[in-house]
Amino acid sequence: MAESYESQQPSVQGQPGRQRPPRAPVLAAGGMAASAHPAVTFAGAAALRDGGNAVDAALAMAAMSWLALPGQCGVGGDAFAVVREPDGRVWTVCGSGYGPDGGDLDFYTSRGHGAVPLAGPLAVAVPGAPAALAALHAEGATRELAELWAPAARAAEGGLPCTAKTRRDITEEEQLLAADADALRNLLPAGRPPAVGHRLAQPDLAATIRTLAADPAAFYTGAFAERAVAALRAAGAPFSGEEWALTGDVAPQPAISTGYRGRTVHQTPPPTPGWTALQQLALCDGTLGALAPLGADAVHLLASAARLSFADRVERCGSDTEVWRETLTADAIAAGRARLARGGVPAGAAGPADGDTTSMVAVDADGRAVSFIHSLAFTFGAKVTVPGTGVLLNNRLGRGAYLIPGHPNAVRPRRRPLHTLNAWVVTDAAGRLEHVGNTPGGDGQVQWNTQLVSHLLDHGLDPQAAVEAPRFYIHPGSDADVLGQPEELRCESRLGDTVLAGLRERGHEVTDAGPWGAGGSAMVISVDAERGCLLGGADPRQDGVALGV
């Protein structure tokens, strides 16, 4: 950790004005929570204040975010977490679901689809979030779900004020939302997008939250599952119900990890792309720290490592194979570094749209840390609601599965589509917690998470400076709807004209994303063991807030 806690924007050649004042990291002597919305962070901080641990805080924040950020997450989405225990054990939960049992490649192509649809019932995969939350609760919580989710249920009944972001999300998806009777009633009061500040009450969702708090398994085998499957089948999606029951079986798994700068970076396993972040770090370890922070050489190295990693993912890796492990072997990393040194980096794979996801982090006084992330895939998912429940369903199948015969990520029953979500924790050589963080943002996540870890470990930035630092990412990505698009390196202009020119000289097709427009909403909590305190950083690109207790 750097000597001063004053915000330390990386020294960048030619960087234009920040256009907003710097923020210092939040400090706390006990626990801390951070998220992309004040009400969500407050829910986590309140759980910590009332004696709960970091897992309790993450569960409380997850439920509140269903109301605060309804376009980014929900009961009908997916969720992943990585947890570091006070004894040093690191574990994960991975909640993502299968597509319909009748949804093989022939089902879609015989109906004239060149890709799995991105909206409507055919886009839906079974939601994994309720199962992930139940597993997280069973493994690490100290409070009952009914207690932790009571504030969210009350907020659903009374309504949280609509933010500018939520209004913008609703406006952009107005036509599709209006075609769904429940979404129309819940999100388009008076038949039009709500004004900023309008309280969006969702009584059906309040009842669902209370039901799931009492029995999360009912989502997969009870009345909720029966209602969801019946509605989807009536709309033409070939669900059997068995894939719903199987998705509900989620158990904790060990994290995957790699070394970087003498620390261990822990990540979520497949179907998440956590391994691609580890691969990028391994490719850059020993080189990146010697380069000028966010100079043209550093950005070129990170972008090239991301391009190589995503080429591996798109060409070879599926959620139900172990091929990804081959990319992290010492021989594979050495070969990758040689390719980077020669400039021989494949083109044409990587990158996100904007963040249709939200994430949060929590640390308690015992040193337990949770990085949690959940999503509906694209904004408001499939734009399809389970009738009478307030639950919008995801479109992860449409976003993540390919209609490419023989591909390891081709759509197939009982195969989870590739995911974009991932979460991370950093521990020192003795297994002590140093940092926990994450960010939404499609395939930008693994790129920005790699950048965050570098800012923290290579250059000693405090967490607020790390999340504010200029970002960049390669586009297009591994999402099914962008494969084959022309490649760009999208950069925030705060990198500076000199750096952008240097990247063009190195062969990148650079696109200016504006000073703060690359996307994402990063959260980081760091431990200062010497001073005995926590430092938190929350992204100003959204309404991020960190609070200590």
Coordinates of C-alpha atoms in Angstrom, one line a residue:
M1 CA 0.0 0.0 0.0
A2 CA 1.3 3.4 -0.9
E3 CA 2.4 5.9 1.8
S4 CA -0.5 8.3 1.3
Y5 CA -4.2 7.6 1.1
E6 CA -4.7 10.7 -1.0
S7 CA -6.2 9.6 -4.3
Q8 CA -3.3 8.7 -6.6
Q9 CA -4.3 9.0 -10.2
P10 CA -1.6 7.1 -12.2
S11 CA 0.9 9.4 -13.8
V12 CA -0.1 9.3 -17.5
Q13 CA 1.7 11.1 -20.2
G14 CA -0.4 13.9 -21.7
Q15 CA -3.4 13.0 -19.6
P16 CA -6.1 15.6 -20.0
G17 CA -7.9 17.1 -17.0
R18 CA -9.8 14.8 -14.7
Q19 CA -13.0 16.8 -15.2
R20 CA -14.1 15.8 -11.7
P21 CA -12.4 16.2 -8.3
P22 CA -10.4 13.2 -7.0
R23 CA -11.9 11.1 -4.2
A24 CA -9.9 9.6 -1.4
P25 CA -10.6 6.0 -0.3
V26 CA -13.1 5.4 2.5
L27 CA -11.4 4.2 5.7
A28 CA -12.8 1.9 8.4
A29 CA -11.5 0.0 11.4
G30 CA -14.1 -2.7 11.4
G31 CA -16.0 -3.9 8.3
M32 CA -16.8 -2.4 5.0
A33 CA -19.2 -2.8 2.1
A34 CA -19.1 -1.3 -1.4
S35 CA -21.5 -1.4 -4.4
A36 CA -22.8 0.6 -7.3
H37 CA -25.8 2.1 -5.5
P38 CA -26.0 3.8 -2.1
A39 CA -29.1 1.8 -0.9
V40 CA -27.3 -1.5 -1.7
T41 CA -24.1 -0.5 0.1
F42 CA -26.2 0.7 3.1
A43 CA -27.9 -2.7 3.2
G44 CA -24.5 -4.4 3.5
A45 CA -23.1 -2.0 6.0
A46 CA -26.3 -2.4 8.1
A47 CA -25.8 -6.2 8.2
L48 CA -22.2 -5.7 9.3
R49 CA -23.2 -3.1 11.9
D50 CA -25.9 -5.4 13.4
G51 CA -23.3 -8.2 13.9
G52 CA -23.5 -10.1 10.6
N53 CA -20.4 -11.2 8.7
A54 CA -19.3 -10.4 5.2
V55 CA -21.4 -13.2 3.7
D56 CA -24.5 -11.8 5.5
A57 CA -23.7 -8.4 4.1
A58 CA -23.3 -9.8 0.5
L59 CA -26.6 -11.6 0.8
A60 CA -28.4 -8.4 2.0
M61 CA -26.8 -6.3 -0.8
A62 CA -27.7 -8.9 -3.4
A63 CA -31.4 -8.7 -2.6
M64 CA -31.5 -4.9 -2.3
S65 CA -29.8 -4.5 -5.7
W66 CA -32.8 -6.3 -7.3
L67 CA -34.8 -3.2 -6.5
A68 CA -32.0 -0.6 -6.9
L69 CA -30.6 -1.8 -10.2
P70 CA -33.4 -3.8 -11.8
G71 CA -32.0 -3.7 -15.3
Q72 CA -28.7 -5.2 -14.1
C73 CA -29.7 -8.1 -11.9
G74 CA -32.6 -10.0 -10.4
V75 CA -34.0 -13.2 -9.0
G76 CA -34.2 -14.5 -12.6
G77 CA -30.5 -14.0 -13.3
D78 CA -27.2 -15.7 -12.5
A79 CA -24.8 -15.1 -9.6
F80 CA -21.2 -15.9 -8.6
A81 CA -19.1 -15.3 -5.5
V82 CA -15.6 -15.9 -4.2
V83 CA -15.2 -15.9 -0.4
R84 CA -12.0 -15.7 1.7
E85 CA -12.4 -17.1 5.2
P86 CA -10.5 -15.9 8.3
D87 CA -8.5 -19.2 8.3
G88 CA -7.3 -18.5 4.7
R89 CA -9.6 -20.9 2.9
V90 CA -11.0 -19.5 -0.3
W91 CA -14.1 -20.9 -1.9
T92 CA -16.7 -20.0 -4.6
V93 CA -20.3 -20.5 -5.5
C94 CA -21.2 -20.5 -9.2
G95 CA -24.9 -20.1 -10.1
S96 CA -25.7 -20.4 -13.8
G97 CA -28.2 -22.5 -15.5
Y98 CA -29.0 -24.8 -18.5
G99 CA -30.9 -23.9 -21.5
P100 CA -34.1 -25.9 -22.3
D101 CA -33.8 -29.7 -22.6
G102 CA -35.3 -29.5 -26.1
G103 CA -33.0 -26.7 -27.2
D104 CA -30.4 -28.4 -29.3
L105 CA -28.9 -26.8 -32.4
D106 CA -31.5 -28.2 -34.7
F107 CA -34.3 -26.7 -32.7
Y108 CA -33.1 -23.1 -33.4
T109 CA -31.8 -23.6 -36.9
S110 CA -35.0 -25.4 -38.1
R111 CA -37.0 -22.3 -37.0
G112 CA -34.8 -20.1 -39.1
H113 CA -32.5 -18.7 -36.4
G114 CA -28.9 -17.9 -37.3
A115 CA -28.2 -17.3 -33.6
V116 CA -30.1 -18.0 -30.4
P117 CA -32.5 -15.1 -30.0
L118 CA -31.4 -12.3 -27.6
A119 CA -34.8 -11.5 -26.3
G120 CA -38.0 -13.5 -25.6
P121 CA -38.5 -17.0 -24.2
L122 CA -36.0 -18.7 -26.5
A123 CA -33.2 -16.5 -25.0
V124 CA -33.7 -17.8 -21.5
A125 CA -31.5 -20.1 -19.5
V126 CA -32.6 -21.4 -16.1
P127 CA -31.7 -18.8 -13.5
G128 CA -28.8 -19.8 -11.2
A129 CA -28.9 -16.9 -8.8
P130 CA -31.3 -18.3 -6.2
A131 CA -29.3 -21.6 -6.0
A132 CA -26.0 -19.6 -5.7
L133 CA -27.5 -17.4 -2.9
A134 CA -28.8 -20.5 -1.1
A135 CA -25.4 -22.2 -1.3
L136 CA -23.6 -19.0 -0.2
H137 CA -26.0 -18.7 2.8
A138 CA -25.7 -22.3 3.8
E139 CA -21.9 -22.3 3.7
G140 CA -21.1 -19.0 5.4
A141 CA -24.0 -16.9 6.7
T142 CA -24.9 -16.3 10.4
R143 CA -28.3 -14.7 9.9
E144 CA -31.5 -16.2 8.4
L145 CA -32.4 -15.2 4.9
A146 CA -35.7 -13.9 6.0
E147 CA -33.9 -11.4 8.2
L148 CA -31.3 -10.4 5.6
W149 CA -33.9 -10.0 2.8
A150 CA -36.6 -8.2 4.9
P151 CA -35.3 -4.7 3.9
A152 CA -35.4 -5.6 0.2
A153 CA -38.9 -7.0 0.5
R154 CA -40.1 -3.8 2.2
A155 CA -38.3 -1.8 -0.5
A156 CA -40.1 -3.8 -3.2
E157 CA -43.5 -3.0 -1.5
G158 CA -42.9 0.7 -1.1
G159 CA -40.6 1.2 -4.1
L160 CA -37.1 2.7 -4.3
P161 CA -36.7 6.0 -6.2
C162 CA -35.9 5.4 -9.8
T163 CA -32.3 6.5 -10.6
A164 CA -31.2 8.3 -13.8
K165 CA -29.5 5.0 -14.8
T166 CA -32.7 2.9 -14.3
R167 CA -34.8 5.4 -16.2
R168 CA -32.3 5.3 -19.1
D169 CA -32.3 1.5 -19.0
I170 CA -36.1 1.4 -19.1
T171 CA -36.3 4.0 -21.9
E172 CA -33.8 2.0 -24.1
E173 CA -35.8 -1.2 -23.6
E174 CA -39.3 0.4 -23.5
Q175 CA -40.8 -1.4 -26.5
L176 CA -39.9 -4.9 -25.4
L177 CA -40.8 -4.3 -21.7
A178 CA -44.1 -2.9 -22.7
A179 CA -44.9 -6.2 -24.6
D180 CA -44.7 -8.1 -21.3
A181 CA -47.8 -7.4 -19.1
D182 CA -46.0 -7.7 -15.8
A183 CA -42.9 -5.7 -16.9
L184 CA -45.3 -3.0 -18.2
R185 CA -47.1 -2.8 -14.9
N186 CA -44.0 -2.8 -12.7
L187 CA -41.5 -0.7 -14.8
L188 CA -43.6 1.5 -17.0
P189 CA -46.1 3.3 -14.7
A190 CA -48.8 5.0 -16.7
G191 CA -47.4 3.2 -19.7
R192 CA -44.2 5.2 -20.0
P193 CA -40.7 5.3 -18.4
P194 CA -40.8 6.6 -14.8
A195 CA -39.4 10.0 -13.9
V196 CA -36.2 10.1 -11.9
G197 CA -37.2 9.8 -8.3
H198 CA -40.5 8.0 -9.0
R199 CA -40.8 5.1 -6.5
L200 CA -41.1 1.8 -8.5
A201 CA -43.2 -0.4 -6.2
Q202 CA -43.2 -4.1 -7.1
P203 CA -45.5 -6.0 -4.7
D204 CA -45.3 -9.2 -6.6
L205 CA -41.6 -9.2 -6.3
A206 CA -41.9 -8.5 -2.6
A207 CA -44.0 -11.7 -2.2
T208 CA -41.5 -13.7 -4.2
I209 CA -38.5 -12.4 -2.1
R210 CA -40.3 -13.5 1.1
T211 CA -41.2 -16.9 -0.4
L212 CA -37.6 -17.6 -1.5
A213 CA -36.2 -16.4 1.8
A214 CA -38.3 -19.1 3.5
D215 CA -37.4 -21.8 0.9
P216 CA -35.0 -21.0 -2.0
A217 CA -35.3 -24.6 -3.3
A218 CA -39.0 -23.8 -4.2
F219 CA -37.6 -21.8 -7.2
Y220 CA -36.5 -25.0 -8.8
T221 CA -38.9 -27.8 -7.8
G222 CA -42.0 -26.1 -6.3
A223 CA -44.8 -23.9 -7.4
F224 CA -42.5 -21.2 -8.8
A225 CA -40.7 -23.7 -11.1
E226 CA -44.0 -25.1 -12.3
R227 CA -45.3 -21.6 -13.1
A228 CA -42.1 -20.6 -14.9
V229 CA -41.8 -23.7 -17.0
A230 CA -45.5 -23.7 -18.0
A231 CA -45.2 -20.0 -19.1
L232 CA -42.1 -20.6 -21.1
R233 CA -43.4 -23.8 -22.7
A234 CA -46.6 -21.9 -23.7
A235 CA -44.4 -19.3 -25.3
G236 CA -42.5 -21.9 -27.4
A237 CA -39.4 -22.6 -25.3
P238 CA -38.8 -26.3 -25.0
F239 CA -38.2 -26.6 -21.2
S240 CA -38.9 -29.9 -19.6
G241 CA -38.7 -28.9 -15.9
E242 CA -35.9 -31.3 -15.3
E243 CA -33.2 -28.8 -16.2
W244 CA -34.8 -26.4 -13.7
A245 CA -34.4 -28.9 -10.9
L246 CA -30.8 -29.7 -11.9
T247 CA -29.8 -26.0 -11.9
G248 CA -30.9 -25.8 -8.3
D249 CA -28.0 -28.1 -7.2
V250 CA -25.2 -25.7 -6.4
A251 CA -22.4 -26.5 -3.9
P252 CA -19.3 -24.5 -2.9
Q253 CA -16.2 -25.1 -5.0
P254 CA -12.6 -24.3 -4.5
A255 CA -11.4 -21.1 -6.2
I256 CA -8.9 -21.2 -9.0
S257 CA -5.7 -19.2 -8.7
T258 CA -2.4 -18.0 -10.0
G259 CA 0.6 -16.2 -8.6
Y260 CA 1.2 -12.5 -9.3
R261 CA 3.9 -10.3 -7.8
G262 CA 4.4 -12.8 -5.0
R263 CA 0.7 -12.9 -4.1
T264 CA -2.1 -15.3 -5.0
V265 CA -5.0 -14.1 -7.1
H266 CA -8.1 -16.2 -6.6
Q267 CA -10.9 -16.4 -9.1
T268 CA -14.2 -18.1 -9.9
P269 CA -14.0 -21.3 -12.0
P270 CA -15.9 -22.0 -15.3
P271 CA -18.5 -21.3 -16.6
T272 CA -17.0 -17.9 -15.6
P273 CA -14.1 -16.6 -17.5
G274 CA -12.0 -16.2 -14.3
W275 CA -9.3 -18.3 -15.8
T276 CA -8.8 -15.7 -18.6
A277 CA -8.0 -13.0 -16.0
L278 CA -5.5 -15.4 -14.4
Q279 CA -4.0 -16.1 -17.8
Q280 CA -3.6 -12.4 -18.6
L281 CA -2.0 -11.8 -15.2
A282 CA 0.4 -14.7 -15.7
L283 CA 1.4 -13.5 -19.2
C284 CA 2.2 -10.0 -17.8
D285 CA 3.8 -11.0 -14.5
G286 CA 7.4 -9.8 -14.2
T287 CA 7.1 -7.4 -17.1
L288 CA 4.1 -5.1 -16.5
G289 CA 5.4 -3.7 -13.2
A290 CA 8.6 -2.4 -14.9
L291 CA 6.6 -0.3 -17.5
A292 CA 5.3 3.2 -17.0
P293 CA 1.8 3.0 -15.5
L294 CA -0.8 3.2 -18.3
G295 CA 1.9 4.2 -20.9
A296 CA 1.6 2.9 -24.4
D297 CA 3.9 -0.1 -23.7
A298 CA 1.8 -1.1 -20.7
V299 CA -1.5 -0.7 -22.4
H300 CA -0.2 -2.6 -25.5
L301 CA 0.9 -5.5 -23.3
L302 CA -2.4 -5.7 -21.5
A303 CA -4.4 -5.5 -24.6
S304 CA -2.3 -8.1 -26.4
A305 CA -2.6 -10.5 -23.4
A306 CA -6.3 -10.0 -23.4
R307 CA -6.5 -10.7 -27.2
L308 CA -4.5 -13.9 -26.8
S309 CA -6.6 -15.0 -23.9
F310 CA -9.9 -14.4 -25.6
A311 CA -8.7 -16.1 -28.7
D312 CA -8.1 -19.2 -26.6
R313 CA -11.6 -18.9 -25.1
V314 CA -13.5 -18.4 -28.3
E315 CA -11.7 -21.1 -30.2
R316 CA -11.3 -23.8 -27.7
C317 CA -13.1 -23.5 -24.4
G318 CA -16.6 -24.5 -23.3
S319 CA -18.1 -24.5 -19.8
D320 CA -18.1 -28.3 -19.6
T321 CA -14.5 -29.0 -20.7
E322 CA -11.1 -28.8 -18.9
V323 CA -9.3 -27.2 -21.8
W324 CA -8.9 -23.9 -20.0
R325 CA -6.5 -25.6 -17.6
E326 CA -4.0 -26.1 -20.4
T327 CA -3.8 -22.3 -20.9
L328 CA -2.4 -21.8 -17.4
T329 CA 0.4 -24.4 -17.5
A330 CA 4.0 -23.1 -17.3
D331 CA 4.7 -24.2 -20.8
A332 CA 1.6 -22.4 -22.2
I333 CA 2.4 -19.2 -20.3
A334 CA 6.0 -19.3 -21.6
A335 CA 4.8 -19.8 -25.1
G336 CA 2.3 -17.0 -24.7
R337 CA 4.9 -14.6 -23.5
A338 CA 7.1 -15.5 -26.5
R339 CA 4.2 -14.7 -28.8
L340 CA 3.6 -11.4 -27.1
A341 CA 7.3 -10.5 -27.4
R342 CA 7.2 -11.3 -31.1
G343 CA 4.0 -9.3 -31.6
G344 CA 2.3 -12.4 -32.9
V345 CA -1.1 -11.9 -31.2
P346 CA -4.2 -13.2 -32.9
A347 CA -6.9 -10.6 -33.7
G348 CA -10.6 -10.7 -33.6
A349 CA -11.7 -11.8 -30.1
A350 CA -12.5 -9.9 -26.9
G351 CA -14.5 -7.1 -25.4
P352 CA -17.9 -6.1 -24.0
A353 CA -20.7 -3.8 -24.5
D354 CA -21.5 -1.8 -21.4
G355 CA -22.1 -3.3 -18.0
D356 CA -25.5 -5.1 -17.8
T357 CA -24.4 -6.5 -14.5
T358 CA -23.7 -5.3 -11.0
S359 CA -21.3 -6.3 -8.3
M360 CA -20.5 -5.7 -4.7
V361 CA -17.8 -6.5 -2.1
A362 CA -17.8 -6.8 1.7
V363 CA -15.1 -7.4 4.4
D364 CA -15.9 -8.0 8.1
A365 CA -13.8 -7.4 11.2
D366 CA -12.6 -11.0 11.2
G367 CA -11.0 -10.7 7.8
R368 CA -13.7 -12.6 5.9
A369 CA -14.1 -11.1 2.4
V370 CA -16.8 -11.7 -0.3
S371 CA -16.7 -10.6 -3.9
F372 CA -20.2 -11.1 -5.3
I373 CA -21.5 -10.4 -8.9
H374 CA -24.9 -11.1 -10.5
S375 CA -26.6 -10.3 -13.8
L376 CA -29.6 -10.7 -16.1
A377 CA -27.1 -10.9 -19.0
F378 CA -28.3 -7.9 -21.2
T379 CA -30.3 -5.1 -19.6
F380 CA -33.6 -6.6 -18.3
G381 CA -32.5 -9.9 -19.6
A382 CA -35.0 -11.6 -22.0
K383 CA -37.6 -8.9 -21.2
V384 CA -39.9 -11.8 -20.1
T385 CA -41.5 -12.1 -16.7
V386 CA -42.7 -15.2 -14.9
P387 CA -46.4 -14.1 -14.5
G388 CA -47.5 -12.9 -11.2
T389 CA -44.0 -13.1 -9.6
G390 CA -42.3 -9.8 -10.5
V391 CA -39.3 -11.9 -11.7
L392 CA -37.7 -11.0 -15.0
L393 CA -35.8 -13.8 -16.7
N394 CA -32.3 -13.6 -18.1
N395 CA -31.2 -13.9 -21.7
R396 CA -27.9 -15.7 -20.9
L397 CA -28.6 -18.5 -23.4
G398 CA -28.9 -16.0 -26.2
R399 CA -25.9 -14.0 -25.1
G400 CA -23.6 -16.9 -24.4
A401 CA -24.3 -20.0 -26.5
Y402 CA -23.3 -20.4 -30.2
L403 CA -25.2 -21.9 -33.1
I404 CA -21.9 -23.3 -34.5
P405 CA -22.0 -27.1 -35.1
G406 CA -19.3 -28.9 -33.1
H407 CA -18.1 -25.9 -31.2
P408 CA -17.3 -26.5 -27.5
N409 CA -19.7 -23.6 -26.7
A410 CA -22.4 -24.7 -29.2
V411 CA -25.9 -24.7 -27.7
R412 CA -26.7 -28.1 -26.2
P413 CA -29.1 -29.4 -23.5
R414 CA -27.4 -29.6 -20.1
R415 CA -24.5 -27.4 -21.2
R416 CA -24.2 -24.0 -19.5
P417 CA -23.4 -21.2 -21.9
L418 CA -20.2 -19.3 -21.5
H419 CA -20.3 -16.5 -19.0
T420 CA -18.9 -13.1 -18.6
L421 CA -19.2 -12.7 -14.8
N422 CA -16.2 -13.3 -12.5
A423 CA -15.0 -12.2 -9.1
W424 CA -11.6 -12.1 -7.3
V425 CA -9.7 -11.9 -4.1
V426 CA -5.9 -11.3 -3.6
T427 CA -4.0 -12.8 -0.6
D428 CA -0.4 -12.5 0.4
A429 CA 2.3 -15.2 0.6
A430 CA 0.9 -16.1 4.1
G431 CA -2.7 -16.3 2.9
R432 CA -3.7 -13.0 4.5
L433 CA -6.3 -10.9 2.8
E434 CA -4.9 -8.0 0.8
H435 CA -7.6 -7.0 -1.7
V436 CA -11.1 -8.0 -2.8
G437 CA -12.8 -6.6 -5.9
N438 CA -14.8 -6.9 -9.1
T439 CA -16.6 -5.0 -11.8
P440 CA -19.5 -5.5 -14.2
G441 CA -19.0 -4.9 -17.9
G442 CA -19.4 -8.0 -20.2
D443 CA -16.1 -9.3 -21.4
G444 CA -14.5 -6.1 -20.2
Q445 CA -14.7 -7.6 -16.7
V446 CA -11.7 -9.8 -17.0
Q447 CA -9.7 -7.1 -18.7
W448 CA -10.6 -4.4 -16.2
N449 CA -10.1 -6.8 -13.3
T450 CA -6.6 -7.5 -14.6
Q451 CA -6.0 -3.8 -14.8
L452 CA -7.2 -3.3 -11.3
V453 CA -4.9 -6.0 -9.9
S454 CA -2.0 -4.4 -11.7
H455 CA -2.8 -0.9 -10.3
L456 CA -2.9 -2.4 -6.8
L457 CA 0.1 -4.8 -6.9
D458 CA 2.4 -3.3 -9.6
H459 CA 2.0 0.4 -8.6
G460 CA 0.6 0.4 -5.1
L461 CA -2.4 2.5 -5.8
D462 CA -5.1 2.8 -3.2
P463 CA -8.5 1.3 -4.1
Q464 CA -10.2 4.6 -5.0
A465 CA -7.4 5.6 -7.4
A466 CA -7.4 2.1 -8.9
V467 CA -11.1 2.2 -9.7
E468 CA -10.9 5.7 -11.1
A469 CA -7.9 5.0 -13.3
P470 CA -8.4 5.3 -17.1
R471 CA -9.7 2.1 -18.7
F472 CA -9.4 0.4 -22.0
Y473 CA -10.7 -2.8 -23.6
I474 CA -10.7 -4.8 -26.7
H475 CA -14.0 -5.2 -28.7
P476 CA -15.7 -7.3 -30.0
G477 CA -16.0 -10.1 -27.6
S478 CA -17.0 -13.7 -27.1
D479 CA -20.7 -12.9 -26.8
A480 CA -22.6 -14.7 -29.6
D481 CA -24.0 -11.5 -31.1
V482 CA -20.6 -9.8 -31.7
L483 CA -18.4 -12.6 -33.0
G484 CA -16.7 -11.5 -36.2
Q485 CA -17.1 -7.8 -35.8
P486 CA -14.1 -5.6 -36.6
E487 CA -11.7 -5.3 -33.8
E488 CA -11.2 -2.1 -31.8
L489 CA -9.2 -1.0 -28.8
R490 CA -11.6 1.3 -26.9
C491 CA -9.8 3.7 -24.7
E492 CA -10.8 6.4 -22.3
S493 CA -9.3 9.7 -23.5
R494 CA -7.7 10.3 -20.1
L495 CA -4.9 8.0 -21.2
G496 CA -3.8 11.0 -23.2
D497 CA -3.1 11.8 -26.8
T498 CA 0.5 10.6 -26.6
V499 CA -0.5 7.2 -25.4
L500 CA -3.3 6.9 -27.9
A501 CA -1.0 7.8 -30.7
G502 CA 1.5 5.3 -29.5
L503 CA -1.1 2.5 -29.5
R504 CA -2.0 3.4 -33.1
E505 CA 1.6 3.1 -34.0
R506 CA 1.7 -0.3 -32.4
G507 CA -1.1 -1.4 -34.8
H508 CA -4.2 -1.0 -32.6
E509 CA -7.5 0.4 -34.1
V510 CA -8.1 2.9 -31.3
T511 CA -11.5 4.2 -30.5
D512 CA -12.0 7.1 -28.1
A513 CA -14.5 6.2 -25.4
G514 CA -14.5 9.6 -23.8
P515 CA -12.9 10.5 -20.5
W516 CA -15.0 8.1 -18.4
G517 CA -16.9 6.2 -21.0
A518 CA -15.3 2.7 -21.1
G519 CA -17.9 1.3 -18.8
G520 CA -18.0 -0.9 -15.8
S521 CA -18.5 0.0 -12.1
A522 CA -15.5 -1.3 -10.2
M523 CA -15.4 -1.9 -6.4
V524 CA -12.3 -2.7 -4.3
I525 CA -11.7 -3.1 -0.6
S526 CA -8.0 -3.3 0.5
V527 CA -6.4 -4.2 3.8
D528 CA -3.7 -2.0 5.4
A529 CA -2.3 -4.5 7.9
E530 CA 0.3 -2.0 9.2
R531 CA -2.3 0.6 10.2
G532 CA -5.0 -1.9 11.0
C533 CA -7.7 -0.5 8.7
L534 CA -9.7 -1.1 5.6
L535 CA -9.7 1.1 2.5
G536 CA -12.6 1.1 0.1
G537 CA -13.0 2.4 -3.5
A538 CA -16.2 2.7 -5.5
D539 CA -16.4 3.7 -9.2
P540 CA -17.6 7.2 -10.1
R541 CA -18.7 5.9 -13.5
Q542 CA -21.9 4.8 -11.7
D543 CA -23.4 5.7 -8.3
G544 CA -20.8 3.7 -6.4
V545 CA -20.5 4.1 -2.7
A546 CA -18.2 2.4 0.0
L547 CA -19.2 2.5 3.6
G548 CA -17.3 1.4 6.7
V549 CA -18.6 0.3 10.1

